[in-house]
CSV table of C-alpha atoms and ligand atoms in Angstrom, one decimal:
chain,number,residue,atom,x,y,z
A,1,MET,CA,4.7,-27.0,-11.2
A,2,VAL,CA,4.2,-30.2,-13.1
A,3,ARG,CA,6.8,-30.4,-15.7
A,4,ALA,CA,5.5,-31.0,-19.4
A,5,PRO,CA,7.1,-33.9,-21.2
A,6,CYS,CA,9.8,-33.0,-23.1
A,7,TRP,CA,8.4,-33.8,-26.7
A,8,LEU,CA,5.9,-31.2,-25.9
A,9,LEU,CA,8.6,-28.7,-25.5
A,10,LEU,CA,9.5,-29.3,-29.2
A,11,LEU,CA,6.6,-27.0,-29.8
A,12,LEU,CA,7.9,-24.3,-27.7
A,13,PRO,CA,10.7,-21.9,-28.2
A,14,PRO,CA,14.0,-23.6,-27.0
A,15,VAL,CA,14.6,-21.0,-24.5
A,16,LEU,CA,11.8,-22.7,-22.4
A,17,CYS,CA,13.4,-26.1,-22.6
A,18,VAL,CA,15.4,-25.9,-19.2
A,19,SER,CA,17.2,-28.9,-17.7
A,20,GLU,CA,15.2,-31.2,-15.4
A,21,THR,CA,17.3,-30.4,-12.5
A,22,ALA,CA,17.0,-26.6,-12.5
A,23,LEU,CA,14.6,-25.4,-9.8
A,24,GLU,CA,11.8,-23.6,-11.9
A,25,PRO,CA,11.8,-20.0,-10.5
A,26,CYS,CA,8.4,-19.1,-11.9
A,27,GLU,CA,5.0,-20.8,-11.4
A,28,VAL,CA,1.8,-20.1,-13.2
A,29,ASP,CA,-1.5,-21.5,-11.8
A,30,ASP,CA,-3.7,-23.6,-14.2
A,31,GLU,CA,-5.8,-20.8,-15.2
A,32,ASP,CA,-2.9,-18.7,-16.4
A,33,PHE,CA,-4.2,-16.1,-13.8
A,34,ARG,CA,-1.5,-15.7,-11.3
A,35,CYS,CA,2.2,-16.0,-11.9
A,36,PHE,CA,4.9,-15.9,-9.0
A,37,CYS,CA,8.7,-15.8,-9.7
A,38,ASN,CA,11.3,-16.0,-7.0
A,39,PHE,CA,14.9,-15.6,-8.4
A,40,THR,CA,16.8,-16.2,-5.4
A,41,ASP,CA,19.2,-18.8,-7.2
A,42,PRO,CA,22.6,-17.3,-7.8
A,43,GLU,CA,22.3,-17.9,-11.3
A,44,PRO,CA,18.5,-17.6,-11.9
A,45,GLU,CA,16.9,-18.8,-14.9
A,46,TRP,CA,15.5,-15.4,-16.0
A,47,SER,CA,13.8,-17.0,-19.2
A,48,SER,CA,11.4,-18.6,-16.9
A,49,ALA,CA,9.6,-15.4,-16.5
A,50,PHE,CA,8.2,-16.1,-20.1
A,51,GLN,CA,5.8,-18.2,-18.4
A,52,CYS,CA,4.0,-15.1,-17.0
A,53,VAL,CA,3.4,-13.7,-20.3
A,54,SER,CA,-0.2,-14.3,-20.2
A,55,ALA,CA,-1.0,-13.9,-16.5
A,56,VAL,CA,-3.2,-11.3,-15.0
A,57,GLU,CA,-1.3,-11.0,-11.7
A,58,VAL,CA,2.2,-11.2,-11.7
A,59,GLU,CA,4.6,-11.1,-8.7
A,60,ILE,CA,8.4,-11.0,-9.0
A,61,HIS,CA,10.9,-11.4,-6.3
A,62,GLY,CA,14.6,-10.6,-7.2
A,63,GLY,CA,16.3,-12.3,-4.5
A,64,GLY,CA,17.8,-8.9,-3.3
A,65,ARG,CA,20.1,-8.9,-6.1
A,66,SER,CA,21.0,-5.9,-8.3
A,67,LEU,CA,19.1,-5.6,-11.6
A,68,GLU,CA,21.8,-3.6,-13.1
A,69,GLN,CA,22.5,-6.3,-16.0
A,70,PHE,CA,19.2,-5.1,-17.3
A,71,LEU,CA,20.3,-1.7,-18.1
A,72,LYS,CA,21.6,-2.8,-21.5
A,73,GLY,CA,18.7,-2.1,-23.7
A,74,ALA,CA,17.0,0.3,-21.1
A,75,ASP,CA,17.2,2.9,-23.6
A,76,THR,CA,15.4,1.1,-26.4
A,77,ASP,CA,12.4,3.1,-27.6
A,78,PRO,CA,9.5,1.2,-26.3
A,79,LYS,CA,7.5,1.8,-29.3
A,80,GLN,CA,9.4,-1.0,-30.8
A,81,TYR,CA,7.5,-3.5,-28.6
A,82,ALA,CA,4.4,-1.5,-28.0
A,83,ASP,CA,2.3,-4.0,-29.6
A,84,MET,CA,3.8,-6.9,-27.5
A,85,VAL,CA,3.1,-4.9,-24.2
A,86,LYS,CA,-0.5,-3.9,-25.4
A,87,ALA,CA,-1.5,-7.6,-25.9
A,88,LEU,CA,-0.5,-8.5,-22.2
A,89,ARG,CA,-3.3,-9.4,-19.9
A,90,LEU,CA,-1.4,-7.9,-16.9
A,91,ARG,CA,-3.4,-5.9,-14.6
A,92,ARG,CA,-1.6,-6.3,-11.2
A,93,LEU,CA,2.1,-6.6,-10.8
A,94,THR,CA,4.5,-6.8,-7.8
A,95,VAL,CA,8.1,-6.2,-8.1
A,96,ALA,CA,10.0,-7.1,-4.8
A,97,SER,CA,13.4,-7.5,-3.2
A,98,ALA,CA,16.0,-5.9,-5.6
A,99,GLN,CA,18.4,-3.3,-6.3
A,100,VAL,CA,17.1,-1.1,-9.2
A,101,PRO,CA,18.8,1.6,-10.9
A,102,ALA,CA,16.5,4.6,-11.3
A,103,VAL,CA,17.0,4.6,-14.9
A,104,LEU,CA,15.6,1.1,-15.2
A,105,VAL,CA,12.5,2.0,-13.1
A,106,ALA,CA,11.7,4.8,-15.7
A,107,ALA,CA,12.2,2.6,-18.7
A,108,PHE,CA,10.3,0.0,-17.1
A,109,LEU,CA,7.3,2.4,-16.4
A,110,ARG,CA,7.6,3.9,-19.9
A,111,ALA,CA,7.2,0.5,-21.4
A,112,LEU,CA,4.3,-0.2,-19.0
A,113,GLY,CA,2.7,2.8,-20.5
A,114,TYR,CA,1.5,0.7,-23.2
A,115,SER,CA,0.0,-1.9,-21.0
A,116,ARG,CA,-3.3,-2.3,-19.1
A,117,LEU,CA,-1.8,-2.5,-15.7
A,118,LYS,CA,-3.9,-1.0,-13.0
A,119,GLU,CA,-2.2,-2.0,-9.7
A,120,LEU,CA,1.6,-1.8,-9.1
A,121,THR,CA,3.4,-2.8,-5.7
A,122,LEU,CA,6.9,-2.2,-5.3
A,123,GLN,CA,8.4,-3.8,-2.2
A,124,ASP,CA,11.8,-4.1,-0.6
A,125,LEU,CA,13.5,-2.2,-3.3
A,126,GLU,CA,16.6,0.0,-3.1
A,127,VAL,CA,16.3,2.4,-6.1
A,128,THR,CA,19.9,3.6,-7.1
A,129,GLY,CA,21.2,6.6,-8.8
A,130,ALA,CA,19.7,9.6,-10.4
A,131,THR,CA,16.3,9.4,-12.3
A,132,PRO,CA,16.5,10.5,-16.0
A,133,PRO,CA,15.0,13.8,-16.9
A,134,PRO,CA,11.2,13.6,-16.8
A,135,PRO,CA,9.4,12.7,-20.3
A,136,ARG,CA,7.7,15.5,-22.1
A,137,GLU,CA,4.3,14.1,-21.6
A,138,ALA,CA,3.0,11.6,-19.1
A,139,THR,CA,3.8,8.2,-20.7
A,140,GLY,CA,3.7,5.5,-18.0
A,141,PRO,CA,0.9,3.3,-16.9
A,142,ALA,CA,-2.6,4.6,-16.0
A,143,LEU,CA,-2.5,3.2,-12.7
A,144,SER,CA,-5.4,3.1,-10.2
A,145,THR,CA,-3.4,1.9,-7.3
A,146,LEU,CA,0.2,2.2,-6.5
A,147,SER,CA,1.6,0.5,-3.3
A,148,LEU,CA,5.2,0.8,-2.0
A,149,ARG,CA,6.7,-0.9,1.0
A,150,ASN,CA,10.1,-0.4,2.2
A,151,VAL,CA,11.3,1.2,-0.8
A,152,SER,CA,14.4,3.6,-0.6
A,153,TRP,CA,15.3,6.1,-3.1
A,154,ALA,CA,18.8,7.8,-3.7
A,155,THR,CA,16.9,11.0,-4.5
A,156,GLY,CA,15.5,11.2,-0.9
A,157,GLY,CA,12.3,13.6,-0.7
A,158,ALA,CA,12.2,14.2,-4.4
A,159,TRP,CA,11.2,10.4,-4.9
A,160,LEU,CA,7.4,11.0,-5.2
A,161,THR,CA,7.7,13.9,-7.8
A,162,GLU,CA,10.1,11.9,-10.0
A,163,LEU,CA,8.0,8.9,-9.8
A,164,GLN,CA,4.9,10.8,-10.5
A,165,GLN,CA,6.2,12.0,-13.8
A,166,TRP,CA,6.3,8.6,-15.1
A,167,LEU,CA,2.6,7.8,-14.4
A,168,LYS,CA,-0.4,9.1,-16.2
A,169,PRO,CA,-2.5,11.1,-13.8
A,170,GLY,CA,-5.7,9.4,-12.5
A,171,LEU,CA,-4.1,7.4,-9.6
A,172,LYS,CA,-7.0,6.7,-7.0
A,173,VAL,CA,-5.2,4.8,-4.2
A,174,LEU,CA,-1.5,5.6,-3.0
A,175,ASN,CA,-0.2,3.3,-0.1
A,176,ILE,CA,3.2,4.2,1.2
A,177,ALA,CA,4.5,1.9,4.1
A,178,GLN,CA,7.8,1.8,5.8
A,179,ALA,CA,9.0,4.7,3.9
A,180,HIS,CA,12.5,5.9,4.2
A,181,SER,CA,11.4,9.6,3.3
A,182,LEU,CA,8.0,11.1,3.5
A,183,ALA,CA,9.4,14.6,3.6
A,184,PHE,CA,8.3,15.6,0.2
A,185,SER,CA,9.5,18.6,-1.8
A,186,CYS,CA,6.0,20.0,-2.1
A,187,ALA,CA,6.8,22.7,-4.5
A,188,GLN,CA,7.8,20.4,-7.2
A,189,LEU,CA,5.0,17.9,-6.5
A,190,SER,CA,2.2,18.1,-9.0
A,191,THR,CA,-1.5,17.7,-7.8
A,192,PHE,CA,-2.9,14.1,-7.6
A,193,PRO,CA,-6.3,15.3,-9.2
A,194,ALA,CA,-8.1,11.7,-8.7
A,195,LEU,CA,-6.5,10.4,-5.5
A,196,THR,CA,-9.3,9.3,-3.2
A,197,THR,CA,-7.2,7.1,-0.6
A,198,LEU,CA,-3.7,8.1,0.9
A,199,ASP,CA,-2.8,5.4,3.2
A,200,LEU,CA,0.3,6.1,5.2
A,201,SER,CA,0.1,3.1,7.5
A,202,ASP,CA,3.1,1.4,9.0
A,203,ASN,CA,5.3,4.4,9.2
A,204,PRO,CA,5.8,4.3,13.1
A,205,ARG,CA,8.1,7.2,13.1
A,206,LEU,CA,5.8,9.6,11.0
A,207,GLY,CA,4.0,11.3,13.8
A,208,GLU,CA,1.9,14.5,13.3
A,209,ARG,CA,5.1,16.5,12.3
A,210,GLY,CA,6.0,14.0,9.7
A,211,LEU,CA,2.3,13.9,8.6
A,212,THR,CA,2.3,17.8,8.1
A,213,ALA,CA,5.5,17.3,5.8
A,214,ALA,CA,4.0,14.6,3.8
A,215,LEU,CA,0.6,16.2,3.2
A,216,CYS,CA,1.6,18.7,0.7
A,217,PRO,CA,-0.9,21.6,0.8
A,218,HIS,CA,-3.7,21.4,-2.0
A,219,LYS,CA,-2.2,18.5,-3.8
A,220,PHE,CA,-4.8,16.1,-2.8
A,221,PRO,CA,-8.1,17.8,-3.6
A,222,ALA,CA,-10.1,14.6,-3.9
A,223,LEU,CA,-9.1,12.8,-1.1
A,224,GLN,CA,-11.9,10.8,0.7
A,225,ALA,CA,-10.0,8.6,2.9
A,226,LEU,CA,-6.8,9.2,5.1
A,227,VAL,CA,-5.5,6.1,6.6
A,228,LEU,CA,-2.7,6.4,9.2
A,229,ARG,CA,-2.7,3.0,11.0
A,230,ASN,CA,0.5,2.5,13.1
A,231,ALA,CA,1.9,5.8,12.1
A,232,GLY,CA,3.2,7.2,15.3
A,233,ILE,CA,0.4,9.5,15.9
A,234,GLU,CA,-0.2,11.0,19.2
A,235,THR,CA,-3.3,12.8,19.2
A,236,PRO,CA,-6.5,13.2,16.9
A,237,ASN,CA,-6.2,16.9,17.5
A,238,GLY,CA,-2.7,17.0,15.9
A,239,VAL,CA,-3.9,15.2,12.7
A,240,CYS,CA,-6.8,17.7,12.5
A,241,LEU,CA,-4.3,20.6,12.5
A,242,ALA,CA,-2.2,18.8,9.8
A,243,MET,CA,-5.3,18.3,7.6
A,244,ALA,CA,-6.2,21.8,8.1
A,245,VAL,CA,-2.9,23.0,6.9
A,246,ALA,CA,-3.1,20.7,3.9
A,247,GLY,CA,-6.6,21.6,3.0
A,248,VAL,CA,-7.7,18.0,2.7
A,249,GLN,CA,-11.2,17.2,3.4
A,250,PRO,CA,-11.6,13.5,3.8
A,251,HIS,CA,-14.8,11.6,4.7
A,252,HIS,CA,-12.9,8.9,6.8
A,253,LEU,CA,-10.1,9.0,8.9
A,254,ASP,CA,-8.3,5.9,10.3
A,255,LEU,CA,-6.2,6.4,13.5
A,256,SER,CA,-6.3,2.8,14.6
A,257,HIS,CA,-3.1,1.1,16.0
A,258,ASN,CA,-1.6,4.3,17.2
A,259,SER,CA,-0.7,5.0,21.0
A,260,LEU,CA,-3.1,7.8,21.2
A,261,ARG,CA,-3.2,10.1,24.3
A,262,ALA,CA,-5.5,12.9,25.6
A,263,THR,CA,-5.0,16.3,23.9
A,264,ALA,CA,-2.6,18.4,26.1
A,265,PRO,CA,-4.5,21.1,28.0
A,266,GLY,CA,-3.9,24.4,26.2
A,267,ALA,CA,-3.2,22.7,22.8
A,268,PRO,CA,-4.5,24.9,20.0
A,269,GLY,CA,-8.1,24.0,19.0
A,270,CYS,CA,-9.0,22.8,15.6
A,271,VAL,CA,-11.9,22.8,13.3
A,272,TRP,CA,-12.5,19.4,11.6
A,273,PRO,CA,-13.3,19.3,7.8
A,274,LYS,CA,-17.1,19.2,7.4
A,275,THR,CA,-16.9,16.2,5.3
A,276,LEU,CA,-15.6,13.9,7.9
A,277,ASN,CA,-18.1,11.6,9.0
A,278,SER,CA,-16.3,8.4,10.1
A,279,ILE,CA,-13.3,8.2,12.5
A,280,ASN,CA,-11.4,4.9,13.4
A,281,LEU,CA,-9.7,5.2,17.0
A,282,SER,CA,-9.7,1.4,17.5
A,283,PHE,CA,-6.5,-0.4,19.1
A,284,ALA,CA,-5.3,3.0,20.3
A,285,GLY,CA,-4.6,2.4,24.0
A,286,LEU,CA,-7.2,5.1,24.9
A,287,GLU,CA,-8.5,5.3,28.6
A,288,GLN,CA,-11.0,8.0,27.6
A,289,VAL,CA,-12.6,9.4,24.7
A,290,PRO,CA,-10.2,12.1,23.2
A,291,LYS,CA,-11.7,15.7,23.7
A,292,GLY,CA,-12.3,17.9,20.6
A,293,LEU,CA,-13.6,15.4,18.2
A,294,PRO,CA,-16.0,16.4,15.5
A,295,ALA,CA,-19.5,17.3,17.1
A,296,ARG,CA,-21.3,14.9,14.6
A,297,LEU,CA,-20.1,11.5,13.1
A,298,SER,CA,-21.8,8.6,11.4
A,299,VAL,CA,-19.2,6.1,12.4
A,300,LEU,CA,-16.9,6.2,15.4
A,301,ASP,CA,-14.8,3.0,16.1
A,302,LEU,CA,-13.5,2.9,19.8
A,303,ARG,CA,-13.1,-0.9,19.8
A,304,CYS,CA,-10.2,-2.5,21.8
A,305,ASN,CA,-9.3,0.5,23.9
A,306,LYS,CA,-8.8,0.9,27.5
A,307,LEU,CA,-12.0,2.5,28.6
A,308,ASN,CA,-13.0,1.6,32.1
A,309,ARG,CA,-16.3,3.0,32.1
A,310,GLU,CA,-19.1,3.6,29.5
A,311,PRO,CA,-18.4,7.1,28.0
A,312,ARG,CA,-21.0,9.7,29.0
A,313,PRO,CA,-22.9,11.2,26.2
A,314,GLU,CA,-21.5,14.5,26.7
A,315,GLU,CA,-18.0,12.9,26.1
A,316,LEU,CA,-19.1,11.6,22.8
A,317,PRO,CA,-19.9,13.3,19.4
A,318,LYS,CA,-23.4,12.6,18.1
A,319,VAL,CA,-22.8,9.1,16.6
A,320,SER,CA,-25.1,6.9,14.6
A,321,ASN,CA,-22.8,3.9,14.5
A,322,LEU,CA,-20.6,3.6,17.7
A,323,THR,CA,-18.4,0.5,18.4
A,324,LEU,CA,-17.1,0.0,21.8
A,325,ASP,CA,-16.3,-3.6,21.8
A,326,GLY,CA,-13.4,-5.0,23.5
A,327,ASN,CA,-13.0,-2.4,26.1
A,328,PRO,CA,-12.5,-3.3,29.9
A,329,PHE,CA,-15.9,-1.8,31.1
A,330,LEU,CA,-17.6,-4.2,28.7
A,331,ASP,CA,-15.5,-7.1,29.2
A,332,PRO,CA,-13.1,-7.1,32.1
A,333,GLU,CA,-11.2,-10.0,30.9
A,334,GLY,CA,-9.7,-7.9,28.0
A,335,PHE,CA,-10.9,-10.6,25.6
A,336,ASN,CA,-13.9,-10.5,23.5
A,337,TYR,CA,-14.6,-13.9,22.0
A,338,GLN,CA,-15.9,-14.1,18.6
A,339,GLU,CA,-15.8,-16.4,15.6
A,340,ASP,CA,-12.6,-15.7,13.3
A,341,PRO,CA,-13.8,-16.8,9.9
A,342,MET,CA,-10.1,-17.3,8.7
A,343,LYS,CA,-9.4,-19.7,11.6
A,344,SER,CA,-12.8,-21.1,12.2
A,345,GLY,CA,-12.4,-20.9,15.9
A,346,VAL,CA,-12.6,-19.0,19.0
A,347,VAL,CA,-10.0,-16.2,19.1
A,348,PRO,CA,-9.6,-13.0,21.1
A,349,ALA,CA,-10.7,-10.1,19.1
A,350,CYS,CA,-8.3,-7.8,20.6
A,351,ALA,CA,-4.9,-8.9,20.2
A,352,HIS,CA,-2.3,-7.4,22.4
A,353,SER,CA,0.4,-6.8,19.8
A,354,ALA,CA,-0.8,-3.7,18.2
A,355,LEU,CA,2.0,-3.5,15.8
A,356,ALA,CA,1.5,-7.1,14.3
A,357,VAL,CA,-2.2,-6.5,14.0
A,358,GLY,CA,-1.5,-3.2,12.3
A,359,MET,CA,0.7,-4.7,9.7
A,360,SER,CA,-1.9,-7.2,8.9
A,361,GLY,CA,-4.6,-4.7,9.1
A,362,THR,CA,-3.1,-2.5,6.4
A,363,LEU,CA,-3.1,-5.7,4.2
A,364,VAL,CA,-6.7,-6.0,4.6
A,365,VAL,CA,-7.1,-2.3,3.5
A,366,PHE,CA,-5.0,-2.9,0.6
A,367,GLN,CA,-7.0,-6.2,-0.3
A,368,ARG,CA,-10.4,-4.3,-0.1
A,369,VAL,CA,-9.2,-1.3,-2.1
A,370,GLY,CA,-7.3,-3.5,-4.7
A,371,GLY,CA,-10.5,-5.4,-5.3
A,372,PHE,CA,-8.8,-8.7,-4.2
A,373,THR,CA,-11.7,-9.8,-2.1
B,401,NAG,C1,12.3,-17.1,-2.4
B,401,NAG,O1,13.1,-18.2,-2.2
B,401,NAG,C2,14.0,-18.2,-1.0
B,401,NAG,C3,15.0,-19.4,-1.1
B,401,NAG,O2,14.2,-20.5,-1.5
B,401,NAG,C4,13.2,-18.2,0.1
B,401,NAG,O3,14.0,-18.0,1.3
B,401,NAG,C5,12.3,-16.8,0.1
B,401,NAG,O4,11.3,-16.8,1.2
B,401,NAG,C6,11.4,-16.9,-1.2
B,401,NAG,N1,10.8,-15.7,-1.3
B,401,NAG,C7,9.3,-15.7,-1.5
B,401,NAG,C8,8.5,-14.5,-1.4
B,401,NAG,O5,8.7,-16.7,-1.5
B,402,NAG,C1,13.8,-3.4,3.2
B,402,NAG,O1,14.3,-3.5,1.9
B,402,NAG,C2,15.8,-4.0,2.1
B,402,NAG,C3,16.3,-3.9,0.4
B,402,NAG,O2,16.1,-2.8,-0.1
B,402,NAG,C4,16.2,-5.1,2.8
B,402,NAG,O3,17.4,-5.5,2.8
B,402,NAG,C5,15.4,-5.1,4.2
B,402,NAG,O4,15.6,-6.4,4.8
B,402,NAG,C6,14.0,-4.6,4.0
B,402,NAG,N1,13.7,-4.3,5.4
B,402,NAG,C7,12.4,-5.0,6.0
B,402,NAG,C8,12.0,-4.7,7.3
B,402,NAG,O5,11.8,-5.9,5.2
B,403,NAG,C1,-11.1,0.3,12.4
B,403,NAG,O1,-9.8,-0.2,12.3
B,403,NAG,C2,-9.8,-1.7,12.8
B,403,NAG,C3,-8.2,-2.2,12.9
B,403,NAG,O2,-7.4,-1.5,12.1
B,403,NAG,C4,-10.5,-2.5,11.8
B,403,NAG,O3,-10.5,-3.8,12.2
B,403,NAG,C5,-11.9,-2.0,11.9
B,403,NAG,O4,-12.6,-2.7,10.9
B,403,NAG,C6,-12.0,-0.4,11.4
B,403,NAG,N1,-13.3,0.0,11.6
B,403,NAG,C7,-14.1,0.5,10.7
B,403,NAG,C8,-15.5,1.1,11.2
B,403,NAG,O5,-13.8,0.9,9.7
B,404,NAG,C1,-21.2,0.8,11.2
B,404,NAG,O1,-20.1,1.2,10.3
B,404,NAG,C2,-19.4,0.0,9.8
B,404,NAG,C3,-18.3,0.5,9.1
B,404,NAG,O2,-18.6,1.6,8.2
B,404,NAG,C4,-20.4,-0.7,8.8
B,404,NAG,O3,-19.7,-2.1,8.4
B,404,NAG,C5,-21.6,-1.3,9.6
B,404,NAG,O4,-22.4,-1.9,8.8
B,404,NAG,C6,-22.3,0.0,10.3
B,404,NAG,N1,-23.3,-0.5,11.1
B,404,NAG,C7,-24.6,0.2,11.2
B,404,NAG,C8,-25.6,-0.3,12.2
B,404,NAG,O5,-24.9,0.9,10.3
């Protein structure tokens, strides 16, 4: 960031007049839209965060340190500074790389209840200690999107229930990647009445059993998309069974970037939800089309599998939009050359590192639902 001449700083609160040599942890763009802070310095200049006060998108990295020092004042009644929080333009916030006491998380969400924050991302956080008792009414922010990646909680499987108590209902998109526990305490969990997208991608140890534990029955009545990229899924049939137990009826199911295999002979059959009209089975190492898919689909994506011959009509559901690109029977080289708009060059469409592509794929989904693009 270009530093303002010091005489200009005379017009500003003295707290902003930091020494010339100190590396500025926060940077805000010229439009005051995006503000990024990285507090890795052993003695970070926390006050630099004031620069973000009028930004719409704020990303704060804590350098892995403990934020315990901010506990002082965590019990202040947020009504005292409600007007200030209400005035913030903040819509998207990312908090990453820190150890945070659960009490602080709760205080923080309570304060954000006065803000117009829509999207919250928590990443690489270790949440320590017990959560304070829940508020009497939902006081937190009215988020539309909540994303967590690699967040651990001292309270194990109860974490989602506790976090939920600090949010107003109305959450539409929930992304949970690299979770430490997805075995939720379903009896305590409240319904997510408006949740349309549940994305549990990048949980390679989840599998069908883990999915059954995570999909608390009847808690996701509005679900439209279930996204399970790189989630240790083995068969579409297993996912069908988990969905039936949970009573979810999505329109779209994404099982891409899993190592799928054919359903074992004698495995229990399953009735797919009638609503389901789109299944993504791309990058799944399939040598044949799995049996027992829904009889009729609008979209079936079988891109980048290992199909050695064209599937016969009786092996496929009735599909209006079928993608088979990147299968060996279509291009024996295993590469399907196409323009990549990002790199403006010719790249193989089916990369061989399923995991790496899975990770970036999740980012794409997140950006799409988050309205970044
Ligand atoms: C923060 O700064 C540290 C040290 O300069 C660097 O290693 C790290 O990658 C930075 N983090 C981000 C997210 O930019
Ligand atoms: C997950 O977060 C912890 C901090 O809570 C960090 O130490 C670790 O490196 C992160 N893991 C990954 C894979 O990023
Ligand atoms: C299926 O998933 C792949 C990779 O995860 C993605 O690139 C593709 O756009 C998806 N297809 C559909 C039809 O959504
Ligand atoms: C097929 O489905 C994909 C993903 O939903 C969509 O982007 C594409 O436009 C569809 N193609 C046709 C021909 O309908």
